[in-house]
Amino acid sequence: MGFDEIIGQRIIVESLRNAVKNNMISNGYVFSGPKGCGKTLMAFIFAMALNCSGEADNRPCGNCSSCIRTSKSNHPNVKLVMPTGHSIKIKQIREIINDSSKKPFESGYKIIIIDNADKMTNDAQDAFLKTLEEPPEKTVFILLSENYSLLLPTIVSRCQVYRFKPVNSIDMKTFIEDRFDYMSMDIEAAVKHSRGIVGRALELLGDRESFNTYTLYIDILDKALTGNGNDAILMVSEAVSDKETAERFLEFSMSWFRDVMVLKESPGSHDNLIINAGSLEVLSRHNSVLTEDKLNSIIDIIKKTFRYVKYNVGIKNSIAGMLFSIAEVNSNNG
Ligand SMILES: [Zn+2]
């Protein structure tokens, strides 16, 4: 395990490699980016590099005792802190502070990785800030966050901030092909829906069945909205066989049009709010053909269909009727 395991993020990798090589280490780092973009992996590889006993320009070597223990999450100097429940509480931060003021168990750096750092409560952030202001020697804090703007600006300003970028499709495809045994066609589809996030592509590949269902759902809604109501209805039996599958399709439809509504109401600042973020292209297209009134009508139609299905009123016919109504709403002018 080393920096080569990381796909994309070349600037971040180079910068961390140089920091290790030249022994220019900050006390605080923020790794920011969406779930699945590789922040945790990067943090552990950086932690390995910091305590690696290999040659200076080839750290982490991946072979020394320190590297091996870090890669197995088994190094006494490397700690990972995560939210308990919904937040990281002041008690947890006090423990870290206490811990980091003691001498490291082994020589070298103490590394404290805080996952979902933006989930620190206000008290916890205040306490943490004090530690960052007077950091213990040879201690490195790595804060991982999907949204670092939720961290106190005074914390951020004391850290080196690295923002993870989406990985381009070609690099991602090659990376997955080299390491996994999936069919090339499947890799392509997963990469397309991953929005540049490796973890998401791998998740989709690992859960092939739900991925297929997901693309079928989108297909059905897309057909209904683009004036092919009959085609959409013909596909219903593929997606819906009983009450349970009907409810799953309805829940998906609801999340889909809710996403379109988010796009309409907050264009540009929707990153964390969109559920079906992997299909932004189709969502945007639907946003451009639907007015807010039409969207509201569609959401009402879905709610009504939920009730029919709940009471077992002709399940497949109810879903077909819903798709027909959606097609009709969109073909009405105005
Ligand atoms: Zn090593």
CSV table of C-alpha atoms and ligand atoms in Angstrom, one decimal:
chain,number,residue,atom,x,y,z
A,1,MET,CA,0.0,0.0,0.0
A,2,GLY,CA,1.4,3.4,-1.0
A,3,PHE,CA,0.5,6.6,-2.8
A,4,ASP,CA,0.3,4.5,-6.0
A,5,GLU,CA,-3.0,3.1,-4.7
A,6,ILE,CA,-4.6,6.5,-5.1
A,7,ILE,CA,-6.2,7.3,-8.4
A,8,GLY,CA,-6.2,10.9,-9.5
A,9,GLN,CA,-5.5,13.6,-6.9
A,10,ARG,CA,-2.0,14.0,-8.4
A,11,ILE,CA,-1.4,17.4,-6.9
A,12,ILE,CA,-2.3,16.3,-3.4
A,13,VAL,CA,-0.1,13.2,-3.7
A,14,GLU,CA,2.8,15.2,-4.9
A,15,SER,CA,2.5,17.8,-2.2
A,16,LEU,CA,2.3,15.2,0.6
A,17,ARG,CA,5.2,13.2,-0.9
A,18,ASN,CA,7.3,16.3,-0.9
A,19,ALA,CA,6.3,17.3,2.6
A,20,VAL,CA,7.5,13.9,3.8
A,21,LYS,CA,10.6,14.0,1.8
A,22,ASN,CA,11.6,17.4,2.9
A,23,ASN,CA,10.4,16.9,6.4
A,24,MET,CA,8.0,19.9,6.2
A,25,ILE,CA,5.1,18.6,8.1
A,26,SER,CA,2.2,20.8,9.3
A,27,ASN,CA,0.2,20.1,12.5
A,28,GLY,CA,-3.1,20.2,10.8
A,29,TYR,CA,-4.5,19.0,7.5
A,30,VAL,CA,-8.0,19.1,6.1
A,31,PHE,CA,-9.0,16.6,3.4
A,32,SER,CA,-12.2,17.6,1.8
A,33,GLY,CA,-14.4,15.9,-0.8
A,34,PRO,CA,-17.5,13.7,-1.2
A,35,LYS,CA,-17.9,10.3,0.3
A,36,GLY,CA,-16.0,7.7,-1.6
A,37,CYS,CA,-13.4,10.0,-3.1
A,38,GLY,CA,-10.5,8.4,-1.1
A,39,LYS,CA,-9.9,10.8,1.8
A,40,THR,CA,-9.5,8.0,4.4
A,41,LEU,CA,-7.2,6.0,2.2
A,42,MET,CA,-5.1,9.1,1.6
A,43,ALA,CA,-5.0,9.9,5.3
A,44,PHE,CA,-3.7,6.4,6.2
A,45,ILE,CA,-1.1,6.4,3.4
A,46,PHE,CA,0.1,9.8,4.6
A,47,ALA,CA,0.3,8.4,8.2
A,48,MET,CA,2.3,5.5,6.9
A,49,ALA,CA,4.7,7.8,5.1
A,50,LEU,CA,5.2,9.9,8.2
A,51,ASN,CA,6.5,7.1,10.3
A,52,CYS,CA,8.0,4.9,7.5
A,53,SER,CA,11.6,3.8,8.0
A,54,GLY,CA,12.2,3.4,4.3
A,55,GLU,CA,14.2,5.7,2.1
A,56,ALA,CA,13.2,9.3,2.3
A,57,ASP,CA,12.1,9.7,-1.3
A,58,ASN,CA,10.2,6.4,-1.3
A,59,ARG,CA,7.9,6.8,1.7
A,60,PRO,CA,5.7,4.9,2.5
A,61,CYS,CA,7.7,1.8,1.5
A,62,GLY,CA,4.8,-0.4,2.5
A,63,ASN,CA,7.2,-3.1,3.9
A,64,CYS,CA,8.7,-1.8,7.1
A,65,SER,CA,7.1,-2.8,10.4
A,66,SER,CA,5.6,0.7,10.9
A,67,CYS,CA,4.0,0.7,7.4
A,68,ILE,CA,2.6,-2.8,7.9
A,69,ARG,CA,1.0,-2.0,11.2
A,70,THR,CA,-0.5,1.3,10.0
A,71,SER,CA,-2.0,-0.4,7.0
A,72,LYS,CA,-3.6,-2.9,9.4
A,73,SER,CA,-4.9,-0.1,11.6
A,74,ASN,CA,-2.7,-1.6,14.3
A,75,HIS,CA,-0.1,1.2,14.9
A,76,PRO,CA,-0.2,2.7,18.5
A,77,ASN,CA,0.7,6.2,17.1
A,78,VAL,CA,-2.2,6.3,14.6
A,79,LYS,CA,-5.7,7.0,16.0
A,80,LEU,CA,-8.9,7.3,14.1
A,81,VAL,CA,-11.8,9.3,15.7
A,82,MET,CA,-15.3,8.9,14.3
A,83,PRO,CA,-18.7,10.4,15.3
A,84,THR,CA,-20.5,8.5,18.0
A,85,GLY,CA,-24.2,8.8,17.0
A,86,HIS,CA,-24.6,11.9,15.0
A,87,SER,CA,-21.7,14.0,16.3
A,88,ILE,CA,-18.2,14.1,17.6
A,89,LYS,CA,-18.6,15.2,21.2
A,90,ILE,CA,-16.3,17.3,23.4
A,91,LYS,CA,-15.6,14.2,25.5
A,92,GLN,CA,-14.0,12.5,22.5
A,93,ILE,CA,-11.9,15.6,21.7
A,94,ARG,CA,-10.8,15.9,25.4
A,95,GLU,CA,-9.6,12.3,25.2
A,96,ILE,CA,-7.6,13.1,22.0
A,97,ILE,CA,-6.1,16.2,23.6
A,98,ASN,CA,-5.2,14.2,26.7
A,99,ASP,CA,-3.7,11.5,24.6
A,100,SER,CA,-1.7,13.8,22.3
A,101,SER,CA,-0.1,15.6,25.2
A,102,LYS,CA,1.5,12.3,26.3
A,103,LYS,CA,4.6,11.1,24.7
A,104,PRO,CA,4.1,8.9,21.6
A,105,PHE,CA,4.2,5.2,22.3
A,106,GLU,CA,6.8,4.8,19.7
A,107,SER,CA,9.2,7.4,18.4
A,108,GLY,CA,8.0,9.3,15.3
A,109,TYR,CA,4.8,11.1,14.7
A,110,LYS,CA,1.5,10.7,16.4
A,111,ILE,CA,-1.3,11.0,13.9
A,112,ILE,CA,-4.9,11.6,14.7
A,113,ILE,CA,-7.4,11.2,11.9
A,114,ILE,CA,-10.8,12.8,12.6
A,115,ASP,CA,-13.4,11.3,10.2
A,116,ASN,CA,-16.4,13.5,9.5
A,117,ALA,CA,-14.7,16.3,11.3
A,118,ASP,CA,-17.5,18.7,10.5
A,119,LYS,CA,-19.7,16.6,12.8
A,120,MET,CA,-17.7,18.0,15.8
A,121,THR,CA,-20.1,19.9,18.1
A,122,ASN,CA,-19.4,23.6,18.6
A,123,ASP,CA,-17.9,22.8,22.0
A,124,ALA,CA,-15.7,20.1,20.5
A,125,GLN,CA,-14.5,22.4,17.8
A,126,ASP,CA,-13.6,25.1,20.3
A,127,ALA,CA,-11.7,22.7,22.4
A,128,PHE,CA,-10.0,21.3,19.3
A,129,LEU,CA,-9.0,24.8,18.2
A,130,LYS,CA,-7.1,25.4,21.4
A,131,THR,CA,-5.0,22.3,20.7
A,132,LEU,CA,-4.3,23.4,17.2
A,133,GLU,CA,-3.2,26.8,18.5
A,134,GLU,CA,-0.6,25.2,20.7
A,135,PRO,CA,-0.1,21.9,19.1
A,136,PRO,CA,1.9,19.2,20.9
A,137,GLU,CA,5.2,18.4,19.3
A,138,LYS,CA,5.3,15.8,16.4
A,139,THR,CA,1.5,15.5,16.4
A,140,VAL,CA,-0.4,15.6,13.1
A,141,PHE,CA,-4.1,16.1,12.9
A,142,ILE,CA,-5.9,15.0,9.7
A,143,LEU,CA,-9.5,16.2,9.4
A,144,LEU,CA,-11.7,14.5,6.9
A,145,SER,CA,-14.8,16.3,5.8
A,146,GLU,CA,-17.4,16.1,3.0
A,147,ASN,CA,-18.1,19.8,3.7
A,148,TYR,CA,-15.2,21.7,5.3
A,149,SER,CA,-17.1,25.0,5.3
A,150,LEU,CA,-18.9,23.6,8.3
A,151,LEU,CA,-15.6,23.7,10.3
A,152,LEU,CA,-14.7,26.8,12.2
A,153,PRO,CA,-12.8,29.2,9.9
A,154,THR,CA,-10.2,29.5,12.7
A,155,ILE,CA,-9.6,25.8,12.5
A,156,VAL,CA,-9.4,25.7,8.7
A,157,SER,CA,-6.9,28.6,8.7
A,158,ARG,CA,-4.5,26.6,10.8
A,159,CYS,CA,-4.6,23.6,8.5
A,160,GLN,CA,-3.4,22.9,5.1
A,161,VAL,CA,-6.5,22.3,3.1
A,162,TYR,CA,-6.7,19.7,0.2
A,163,ARG,CA,-9.8,19.5,-1.9
A,164,PHE,CA,-10.2,16.2,-3.6
A,165,LYS,CA,-11.2,16.4,-7.3
A,166,PRO,CA,-13.5,14.1,-9.3
A,167,VAL,CA,-11.4,11.6,-11.2
A,168,ASN,CA,-11.7,11.5,-15.0
A,169,SER,CA,-13.5,8.5,-16.5
A,170,ILE,CA,-10.6,7.1,-18.5
A,171,ASP,CA,-8.3,7.0,-15.5
A,172,MET,CA,-11.0,5.5,-13.4
A,173,LYS,CA,-11.8,2.8,-15.9
A,174,THR,CA,-8.1,1.8,-16.3
A,175,PHE,CA,-7.7,1.8,-12.5
A,176,ILE,CA,-10.7,-0.5,-12.0
A,177,GLU,CA,-9.8,-2.8,-14.9
A,178,ASP,CA,-6.3,-3.3,-13.6
A,179,ARG,CA,-7.5,-4.3,-10.1
A,180,PHE,CA,-10.8,-6.0,-10.4
A,181,ASP,CA,-12.4,-8.7,-12.5
A,182,TYR,CA,-15.6,-7.0,-13.7
A,183,MET,CA,-16.9,-7.0,-17.2
A,184,SER,CA,-15.7,-4.0,-19.2
A,185,MET,CA,-19.3,-3.0,-20.1
A,186,ASP,CA,-20.3,-3.0,-16.4
A,187,ILE,CA,-17.2,-0.9,-15.5
A,188,GLU,CA,-18.1,1.6,-18.1
A,189,ALA,CA,-21.7,2.0,-16.8
A,190,ALA,CA,-20.5,2.3,-13.2
A,191,VAL,CA,-17.9,4.9,-14.1
A,192,LYS,CA,-20.5,6.8,-16.0
A,193,HIS,CA,-22.8,7.0,-12.9
A,194,SER,CA,-20.0,7.6,-10.4
A,195,ARG,CA,-19.6,11.3,-11.0
A,196,GLY,CA,-15.8,10.9,-10.7
A,197,ILE,CA,-16.0,9.2,-7.3
A,198,VAL,CA,-14.1,5.9,-7.2
A,199,GLY,CA,-15.8,4.6,-4.1
A,200,ARG,CA,-19.2,5.1,-5.7
A,201,ALA,CA,-18.2,3.3,-8.9
A,202,LEU,CA,-16.9,0.3,-6.8
A,203,GLU,CA,-20.1,0.3,-4.8
A,204,LEU,CA,-22.2,0.2,-7.9
A,205,LEU,CA,-20.1,-2.7,-9.3
A,206,GLY,CA,-20.4,-4.6,-6.1
A,207,ASP,CA,-24.1,-4.3,-6.1
A,208,ARG,CA,-24.9,-5.1,-9.6
A,209,GLU,CA,-28.5,-6.1,-9.2
A,210,SER,CA,-29.6,-2.9,-7.6
A,211,PHE,CA,-27.6,-0.9,-10.1
A,212,ASN,CA,-29.5,-2.6,-12.9
A,213,THR,CA,-32.8,-1.9,-11.2
A,214,TYR,CA,-31.7,1.7,-10.7
A,215,THR,CA,-31.0,2.3,-14.4
A,216,LEU,CA,-34.3,0.6,-15.3
A,217,TYR,CA,-36.2,3.0,-12.9
A,218,ILE,CA,-34.6,6.0,-14.5
A,219,ASP,CA,-35.4,4.7,-18.0
A,220,ILE,CA,-39.0,4.3,-17.1
A,221,LEU,CA,-39.4,7.8,-15.7
A,222,ASP,CA,-37.4,9.2,-18.6
A,223,LYS,CA,-39.7,7.6,-21.1
A,224,ALA,CA,-42.8,8.8,-19.3
A,225,LEU,CA,-41.5,12.3,-19.3
A,226,THR,CA,-40.3,12.5,-22.9
A,227,GLY,CA,-43.7,11.6,-24.3
A,228,ASN,CA,-43.4,7.8,-24.5
A,229,GLY,CA,-45.9,6.9,-21.9
A,230,ASN,CA,-46.8,3.7,-23.6
A,231,ASP,CA,-43.2,2.5,-23.7
A,232,ALA,CA,-42.9,3.4,-20.0
A,233,ILE,CA,-46.0,1.4,-19.2
A,234,LEU,CA,-44.7,-1.6,-21.2
A,235,MET,CA,-41.6,-1.6,-19.0
A,236,VAL,CA,-43.5,-1.6,-15.7
A,237,SER,CA,-43.7,-5.4,-15.4
A,238,GLU,CA,-39.9,-5.6,-15.5
A,239,ALA,CA,-39.7,-3.3,-12.5
A,240,VAL,CA,-42.9,-4.1,-10.5
A,241,SER,CA,-44.2,-7.5,-9.6
A,242,ASP,CA,-45.8,-7.0,-6.2
A,243,LYS,CA,-46.5,-4.5,-3.5
A,244,GLU,CA,-43.0,-4.4,-2.2
A,245,THR,CA,-41.4,-3.8,-5.6
A,246,ALA,CA,-44.1,-1.2,-6.4
A,247,GLU,CA,-43.3,0.7,-3.2
A,248,ARG,CA,-39.6,0.6,-4.0
A,249,PHE,CA,-40.3,2.1,-7.4
A,250,LEU,CA,-42.5,4.7,-5.9
A,251,GLU,CA,-39.9,5.7,-3.3
A,252,PHE,CA,-37.4,6.0,-6.1
A,253,SER,CA,-39.7,8.1,-8.2
A,254,MET,CA,-40.3,10.4,-5.2
A,255,SER,CA,-36.6,10.8,-4.6
A,256,TRP,CA,-36.1,11.5,-8.3
A,257,PHE,CA,-38.6,14.3,-8.6
A,258,ARG,CA,-37.5,15.7,-5.2
A,259,ASP,CA,-34.0,15.9,-6.7
A,260,VAL,CA,-35.4,17.8,-9.8
A,261,MET,CA,-37.1,20.2,-7.4
A,262,VAL,CA,-33.7,20.8,-5.6
A,263,LEU,CA,-32.1,21.5,-8.9
A,264,LYS,CA,-34.8,24.0,-9.8
A,265,GLU,CA,-34.8,25.8,-6.4
A,266,SER,CA,-31.1,26.0,-5.8
A,267,PRO,CA,-29.1,25.7,-9.0
A,268,GLY,CA,-25.4,25.5,-8.4
A,269,SER,CA,-25.4,24.9,-4.6
A,270,HIS,CA,-27.1,21.5,-4.6
A,271,ASP,CA,-24.0,19.2,-4.2
A,272,ASN,CA,-24.9,17.6,-0.9
A,273,LEU,CA,-28.7,17.7,-1.3
A,274,ILE,CA,-29.1,15.5,-4.4
A,275,ILE,CA,-29.8,11.8,-3.7
A,276,ASN,CA,-29.4,10.6,-7.3
A,277,ALA,CA,-26.2,12.6,-7.9
A,278,GLY,CA,-24.8,9.9,-10.2
A,279,SER,CA,-27.5,10.8,-12.8
A,280,LEU,CA,-27.1,14.5,-12.8
A,281,GLU,CA,-27.3,14.7,-16.5
A,282,VAL,CA,-30.7,13.2,-16.8
A,283,LEU,CA,-31.9,15.1,-13.7
A,284,SER,CA,-30.9,18.4,-15.3
A,285,ARG,CA,-32.7,17.4,-18.5
A,286,HIS,CA,-35.9,16.7,-16.6
A,287,ASN,CA,-35.4,20.0,-14.7
A,288,SER,CA,-35.3,21.9,-18.0
A,289,VAL,CA,-38.6,20.3,-19.3
A,290,LEU,CA,-40.6,20.6,-16.1
A,291,THR,CA,-42.0,23.8,-14.7
A,292,GLU,CA,-42.5,24.0,-10.9
A,293,ASP,CA,-46.2,23.6,-11.3
A,294,LYS,CA,-45.8,20.4,-13.3
A,295,LEU,CA,-43.3,19.1,-10.8
A,296,ASN,CA,-45.8,19.7,-8.0
A,297,SER,CA,-48.5,17.9,-10.0
A,298,ILE,CA,-46.2,14.9,-10.5
A,299,ILE,CA,-45.3,14.7,-6.9
A,300,ASP,CA,-49.0,14.7,-6.0
A,301,ILE,CA,-49.7,11.9,-8.5
A,302,ILE,CA,-46.9,9.8,-6.9
A,303,LYS,CA,-48.3,10.4,-3.4
A,304,LYS,CA,-51.8,9.4,-4.6
A,305,THR,CA,-50.3,6.2,-6.2
A,306,PHE,CA,-48.6,5.4,-2.9
A,307,ARG,CA,-52.0,5.3,-1.2
A,308,TYR,CA,-53.5,3.0,-3.9
A,309,VAL,CA,-50.6,0.6,-3.5
A,310,LYS,CA,-50.8,0.7,0.2
A,311,TYR,CA,-54.4,-0.5,0.1
A,312,ASN,CA,-53.5,-3.0,-2.7
A,313,VAL,CA,-55.7,-1.4,-5.2
A,314,GLY,CA,-54.7,-3.0,-8.6
A,315,ILE,CA,-50.9,-2.5,-8.0
A,316,LYS,CA,-49.6,-2.8,-11.5
A,317,ASN,CA,-52.5,-0.8,-13.0
A,318,SER,CA,-51.9,1.9,-10.4
A,319,ILE,CA,-48.3,2.3,-11.4
A,320,ALA,CA,-49.2,2.2,-15.1
A,321,GLY,CA,-51.8,4.9,-14.4
A,322,MET,CA,-49.2,7.0,-12.6
A,323,LEU,CA,-46.8,6.9,-15.6
A,324,PHE,CA,-49.7,7.7,-17.9
A,325,SER,CA,-50.6,10.7,-15.8
A,326,ILE,CA,-47.0,11.9,-15.6
A,327,ALA,CA,-46.7,11.7,-19.4
A,328,GLU,CA,-49.9,13.7,-19.6
A,329,VAL,CA,-48.8,16.4,-17.2
A,330,ASN,CA,-45.7,17.0,-19.2
A,331,SER,CA,-47.5,17.1,-22.5
A,332,ASN,CA,-49.9,19.8,-21.3
A,333,ASN,CA,-48.6,23.2,-22.2
A,334,GLY,CA,-47.9,25.7,-19.5
B,1,ZN,ZN,7.7,1.9,5.5
